[in-house]
PDB file of N, CA and C in Angstrom:
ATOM      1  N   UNK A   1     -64.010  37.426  28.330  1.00 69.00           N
ATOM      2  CA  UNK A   1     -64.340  38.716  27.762  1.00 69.00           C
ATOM      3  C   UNK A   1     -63.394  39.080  26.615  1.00 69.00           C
ATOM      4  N   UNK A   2     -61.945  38.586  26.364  1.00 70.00           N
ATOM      5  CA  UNK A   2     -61.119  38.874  25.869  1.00 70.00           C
ATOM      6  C   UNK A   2     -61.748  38.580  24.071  1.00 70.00           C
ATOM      7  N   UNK A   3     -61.963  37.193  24.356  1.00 84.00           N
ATOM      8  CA  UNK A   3     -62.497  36.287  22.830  1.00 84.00           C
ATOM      9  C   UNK A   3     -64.162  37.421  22.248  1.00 84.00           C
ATOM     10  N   UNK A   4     -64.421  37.866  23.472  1.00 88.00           N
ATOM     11  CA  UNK A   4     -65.999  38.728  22.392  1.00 88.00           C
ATOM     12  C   UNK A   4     -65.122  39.974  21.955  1.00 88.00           C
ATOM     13  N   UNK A   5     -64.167  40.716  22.698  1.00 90.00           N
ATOM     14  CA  UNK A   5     -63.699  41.894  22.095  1.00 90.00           C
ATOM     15  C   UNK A   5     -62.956  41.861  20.620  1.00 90.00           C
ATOM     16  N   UNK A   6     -62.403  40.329  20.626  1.00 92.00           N
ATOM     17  CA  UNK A   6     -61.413  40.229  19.554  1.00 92.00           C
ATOM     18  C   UNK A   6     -62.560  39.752  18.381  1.00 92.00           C
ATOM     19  N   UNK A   7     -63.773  39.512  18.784  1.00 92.00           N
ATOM     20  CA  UNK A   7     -65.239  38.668  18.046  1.00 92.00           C
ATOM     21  C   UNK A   7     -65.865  39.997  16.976  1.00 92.00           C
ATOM     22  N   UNK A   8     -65.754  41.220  18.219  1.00 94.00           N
ATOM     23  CA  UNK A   8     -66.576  42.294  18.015  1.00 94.00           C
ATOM     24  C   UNK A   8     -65.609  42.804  16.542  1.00 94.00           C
ATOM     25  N   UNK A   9     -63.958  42.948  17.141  1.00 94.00           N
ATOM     26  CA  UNK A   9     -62.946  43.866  16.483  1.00 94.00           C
ATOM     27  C   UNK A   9     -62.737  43.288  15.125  1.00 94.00           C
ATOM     28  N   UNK A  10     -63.244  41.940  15.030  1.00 95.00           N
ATOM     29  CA  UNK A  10     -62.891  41.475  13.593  1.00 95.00           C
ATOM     30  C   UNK A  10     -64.162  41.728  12.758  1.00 95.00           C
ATOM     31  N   UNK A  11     -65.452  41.240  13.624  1.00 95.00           N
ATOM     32  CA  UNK A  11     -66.696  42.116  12.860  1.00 95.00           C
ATOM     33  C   UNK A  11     -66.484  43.076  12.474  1.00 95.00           C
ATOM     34  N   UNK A  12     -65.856  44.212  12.881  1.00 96.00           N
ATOM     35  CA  UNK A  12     -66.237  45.820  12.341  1.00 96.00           C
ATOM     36  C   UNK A  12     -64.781  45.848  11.798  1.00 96.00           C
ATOM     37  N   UNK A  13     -63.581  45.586  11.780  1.00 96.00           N
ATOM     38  CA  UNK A  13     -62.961  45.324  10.326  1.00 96.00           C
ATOM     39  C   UNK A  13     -63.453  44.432   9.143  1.00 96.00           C
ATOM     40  N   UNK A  14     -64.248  43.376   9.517  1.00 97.00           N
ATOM     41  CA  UNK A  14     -64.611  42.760   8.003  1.00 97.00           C
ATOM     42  C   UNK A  14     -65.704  43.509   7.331  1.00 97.00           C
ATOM     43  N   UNK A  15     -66.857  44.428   8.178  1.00 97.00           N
ATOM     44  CA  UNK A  15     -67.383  45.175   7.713  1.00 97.00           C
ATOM     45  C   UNK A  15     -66.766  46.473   6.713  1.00 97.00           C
ATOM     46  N   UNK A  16     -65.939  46.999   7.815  1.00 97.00           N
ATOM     47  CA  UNK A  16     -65.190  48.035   7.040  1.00 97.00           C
ATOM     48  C   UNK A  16     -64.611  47.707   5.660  1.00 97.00           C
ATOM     49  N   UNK A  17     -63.533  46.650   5.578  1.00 97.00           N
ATOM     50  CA  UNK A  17     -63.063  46.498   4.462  1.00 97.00           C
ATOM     51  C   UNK A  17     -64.138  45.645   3.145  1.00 97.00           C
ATOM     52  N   UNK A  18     -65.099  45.587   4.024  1.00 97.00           N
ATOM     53  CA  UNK A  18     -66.291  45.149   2.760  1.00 97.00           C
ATOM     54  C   UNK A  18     -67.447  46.553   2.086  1.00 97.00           C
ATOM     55  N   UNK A  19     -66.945  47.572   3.019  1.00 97.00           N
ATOM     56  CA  UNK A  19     -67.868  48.985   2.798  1.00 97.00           C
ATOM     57  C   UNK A  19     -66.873  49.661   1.792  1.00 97.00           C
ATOM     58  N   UNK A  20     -65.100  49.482   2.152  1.00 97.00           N
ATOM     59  CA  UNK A  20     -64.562  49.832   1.253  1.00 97.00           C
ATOM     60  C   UNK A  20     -64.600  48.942  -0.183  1.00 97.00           C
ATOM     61  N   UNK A  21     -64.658  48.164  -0.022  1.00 97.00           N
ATOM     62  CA  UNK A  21     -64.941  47.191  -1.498  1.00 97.00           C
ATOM     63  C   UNK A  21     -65.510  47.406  -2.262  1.00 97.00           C
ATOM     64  N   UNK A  22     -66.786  47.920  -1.375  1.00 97.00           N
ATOM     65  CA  UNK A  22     -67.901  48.226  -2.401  1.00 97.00           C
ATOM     66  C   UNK A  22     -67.679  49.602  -3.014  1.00 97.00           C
ATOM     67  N   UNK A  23     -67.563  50.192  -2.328  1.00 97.00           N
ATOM     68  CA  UNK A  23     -67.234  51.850  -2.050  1.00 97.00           C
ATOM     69  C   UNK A  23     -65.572  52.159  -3.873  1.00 97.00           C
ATOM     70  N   UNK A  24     -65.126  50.865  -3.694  1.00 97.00           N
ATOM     71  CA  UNK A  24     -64.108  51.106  -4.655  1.00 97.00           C
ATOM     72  C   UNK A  24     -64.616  50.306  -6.213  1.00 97.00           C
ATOM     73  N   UNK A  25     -65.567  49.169  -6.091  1.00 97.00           N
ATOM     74  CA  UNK A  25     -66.141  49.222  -6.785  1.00 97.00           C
ATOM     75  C   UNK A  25     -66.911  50.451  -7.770  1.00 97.00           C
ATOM     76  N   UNK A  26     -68.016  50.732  -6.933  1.00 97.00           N
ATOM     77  CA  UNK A  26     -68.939  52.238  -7.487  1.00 97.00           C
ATOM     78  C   UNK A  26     -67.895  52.948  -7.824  1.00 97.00           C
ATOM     79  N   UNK A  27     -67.220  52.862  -7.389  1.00 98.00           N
ATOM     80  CA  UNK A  27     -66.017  54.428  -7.997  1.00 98.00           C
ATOM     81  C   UNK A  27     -65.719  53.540  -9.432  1.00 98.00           C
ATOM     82  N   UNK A  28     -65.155  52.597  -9.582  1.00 97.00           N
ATOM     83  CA  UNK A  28     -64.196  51.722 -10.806  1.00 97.00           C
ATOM     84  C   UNK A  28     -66.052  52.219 -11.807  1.00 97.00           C
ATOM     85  N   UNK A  29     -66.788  51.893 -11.169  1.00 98.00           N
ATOM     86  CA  UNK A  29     -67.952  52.112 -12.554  1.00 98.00           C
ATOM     87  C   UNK A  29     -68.242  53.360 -12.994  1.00 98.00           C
ATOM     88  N   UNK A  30     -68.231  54.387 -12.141  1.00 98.00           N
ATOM     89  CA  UNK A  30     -68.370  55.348 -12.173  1.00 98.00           C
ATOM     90  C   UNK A  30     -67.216  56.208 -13.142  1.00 98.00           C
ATOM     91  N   UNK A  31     -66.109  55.874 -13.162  1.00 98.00           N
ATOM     92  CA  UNK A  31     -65.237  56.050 -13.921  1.00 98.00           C
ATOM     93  C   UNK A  31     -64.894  55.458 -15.226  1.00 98.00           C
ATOM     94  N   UNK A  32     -65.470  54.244 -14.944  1.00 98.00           N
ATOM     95  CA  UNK A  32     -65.621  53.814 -16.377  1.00 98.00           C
ATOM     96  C   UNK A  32     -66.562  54.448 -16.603  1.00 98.00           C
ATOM     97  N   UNK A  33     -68.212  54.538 -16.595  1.00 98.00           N
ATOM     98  CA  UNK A  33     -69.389  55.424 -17.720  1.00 98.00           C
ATOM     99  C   UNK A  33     -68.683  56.717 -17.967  1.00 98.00           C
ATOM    100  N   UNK A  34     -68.102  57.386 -17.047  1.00 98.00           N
ATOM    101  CA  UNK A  34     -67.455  58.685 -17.382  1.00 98.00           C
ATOM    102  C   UNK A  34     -66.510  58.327 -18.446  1.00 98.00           C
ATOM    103  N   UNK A  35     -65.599  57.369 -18.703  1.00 98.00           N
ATOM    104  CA  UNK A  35     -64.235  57.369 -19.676  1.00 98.00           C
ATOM    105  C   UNK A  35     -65.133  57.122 -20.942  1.00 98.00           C
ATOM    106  N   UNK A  36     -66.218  56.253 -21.037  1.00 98.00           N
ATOM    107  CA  UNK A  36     -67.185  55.499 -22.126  1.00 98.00           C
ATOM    108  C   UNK A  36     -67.800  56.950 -22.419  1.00 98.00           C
ATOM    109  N   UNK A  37     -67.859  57.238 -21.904  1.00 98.00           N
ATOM    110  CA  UNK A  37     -69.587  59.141 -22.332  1.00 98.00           C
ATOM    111  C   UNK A  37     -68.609  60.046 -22.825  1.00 98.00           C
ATOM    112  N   UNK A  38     -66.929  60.036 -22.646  1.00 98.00           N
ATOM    113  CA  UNK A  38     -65.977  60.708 -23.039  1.00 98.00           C
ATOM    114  C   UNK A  38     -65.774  60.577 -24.345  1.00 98.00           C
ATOM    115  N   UNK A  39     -65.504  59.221 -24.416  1.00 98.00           N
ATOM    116  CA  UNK A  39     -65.113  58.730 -25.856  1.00 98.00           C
ATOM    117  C   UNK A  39     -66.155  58.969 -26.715  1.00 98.00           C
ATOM    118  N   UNK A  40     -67.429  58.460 -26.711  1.00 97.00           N
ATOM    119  CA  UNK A  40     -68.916  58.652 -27.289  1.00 97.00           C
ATOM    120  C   UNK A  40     -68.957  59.994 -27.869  1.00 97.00           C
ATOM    121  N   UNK A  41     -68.627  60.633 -27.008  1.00 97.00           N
ATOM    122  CA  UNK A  41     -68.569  62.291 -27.363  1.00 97.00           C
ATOM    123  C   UNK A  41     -67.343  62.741 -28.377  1.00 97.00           C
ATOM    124  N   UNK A  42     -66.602  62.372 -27.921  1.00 97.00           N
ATOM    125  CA  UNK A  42     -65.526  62.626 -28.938  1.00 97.00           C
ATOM    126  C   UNK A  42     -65.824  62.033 -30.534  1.00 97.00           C
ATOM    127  N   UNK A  43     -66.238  60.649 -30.177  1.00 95.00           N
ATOM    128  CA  UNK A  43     -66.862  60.217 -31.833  1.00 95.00           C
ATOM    129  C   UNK A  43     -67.769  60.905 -32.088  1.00 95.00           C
ATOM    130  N   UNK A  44     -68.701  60.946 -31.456  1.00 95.00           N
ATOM    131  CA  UNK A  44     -70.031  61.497 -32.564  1.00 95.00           C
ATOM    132  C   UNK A  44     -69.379  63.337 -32.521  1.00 95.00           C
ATOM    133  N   UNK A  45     -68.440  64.072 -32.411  1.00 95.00           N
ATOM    134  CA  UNK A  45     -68.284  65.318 -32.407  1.00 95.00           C
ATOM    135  C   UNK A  45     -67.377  65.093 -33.985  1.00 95.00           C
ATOM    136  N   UNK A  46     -66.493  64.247 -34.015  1.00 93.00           N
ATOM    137  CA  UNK A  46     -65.784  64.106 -35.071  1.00 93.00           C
ATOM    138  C   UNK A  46     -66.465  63.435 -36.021  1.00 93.00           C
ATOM    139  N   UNK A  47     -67.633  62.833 -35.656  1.00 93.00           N
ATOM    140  CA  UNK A  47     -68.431  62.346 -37.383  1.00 93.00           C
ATOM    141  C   UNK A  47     -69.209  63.694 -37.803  1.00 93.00           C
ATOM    142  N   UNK A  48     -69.664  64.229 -37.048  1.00 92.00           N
ATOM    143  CA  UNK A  48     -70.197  65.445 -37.238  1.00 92.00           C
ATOM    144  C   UNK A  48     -69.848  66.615 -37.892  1.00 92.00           C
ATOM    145  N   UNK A  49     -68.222  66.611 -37.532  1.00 90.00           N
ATOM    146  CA  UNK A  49     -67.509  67.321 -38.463  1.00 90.00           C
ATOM    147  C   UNK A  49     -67.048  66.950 -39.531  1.00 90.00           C
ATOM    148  N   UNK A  50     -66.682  65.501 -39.981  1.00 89.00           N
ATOM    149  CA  UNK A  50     -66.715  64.946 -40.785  1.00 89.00           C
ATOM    150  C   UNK A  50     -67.467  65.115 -41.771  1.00 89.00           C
ATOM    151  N   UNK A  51     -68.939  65.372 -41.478  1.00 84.00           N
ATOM    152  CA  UNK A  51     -69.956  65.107 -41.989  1.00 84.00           C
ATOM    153  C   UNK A  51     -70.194  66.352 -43.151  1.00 84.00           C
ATOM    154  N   UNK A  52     -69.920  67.803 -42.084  1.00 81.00           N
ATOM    155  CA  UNK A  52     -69.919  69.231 -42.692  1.00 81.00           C
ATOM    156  C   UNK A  52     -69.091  68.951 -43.430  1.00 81.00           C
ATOM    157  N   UNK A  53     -68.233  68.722 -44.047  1.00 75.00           N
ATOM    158  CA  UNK A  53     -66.753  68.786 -44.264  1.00 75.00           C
ATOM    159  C   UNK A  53     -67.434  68.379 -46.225  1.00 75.00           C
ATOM    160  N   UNK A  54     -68.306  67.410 -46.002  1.00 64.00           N
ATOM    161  CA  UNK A  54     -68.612  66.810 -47.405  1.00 64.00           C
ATOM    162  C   UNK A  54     -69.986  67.772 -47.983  1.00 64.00           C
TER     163      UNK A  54
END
């Protein structure tokens, strides 16, 4: 009985640390489109003013 508990306990840690994986993934992308839609914005706000300017 000992070998299924230690069978079970490593299943649901390799799960876990594969839910966090993913879980830290989606975040790393998610933060990147946010840093990318930041910058985007900042350029096209400064060509824009640029633009009035002439």
């Amino acid at each position: 009985m000992v070998h299924i508990s230690v069978a079970i306990g490593r299943f649901f840690e390799a799960l876990f640390f594969a839910i966090v994986r993913v879980a830290g993934v989606v975040a790393g992308v998610v933060l990147g489109v946010a840093l990318a839609g930041a910058i985007l914005f900042l350029v096209a706000r400064w060509l824009i003013v640029r633009g009035r300017r002439k």
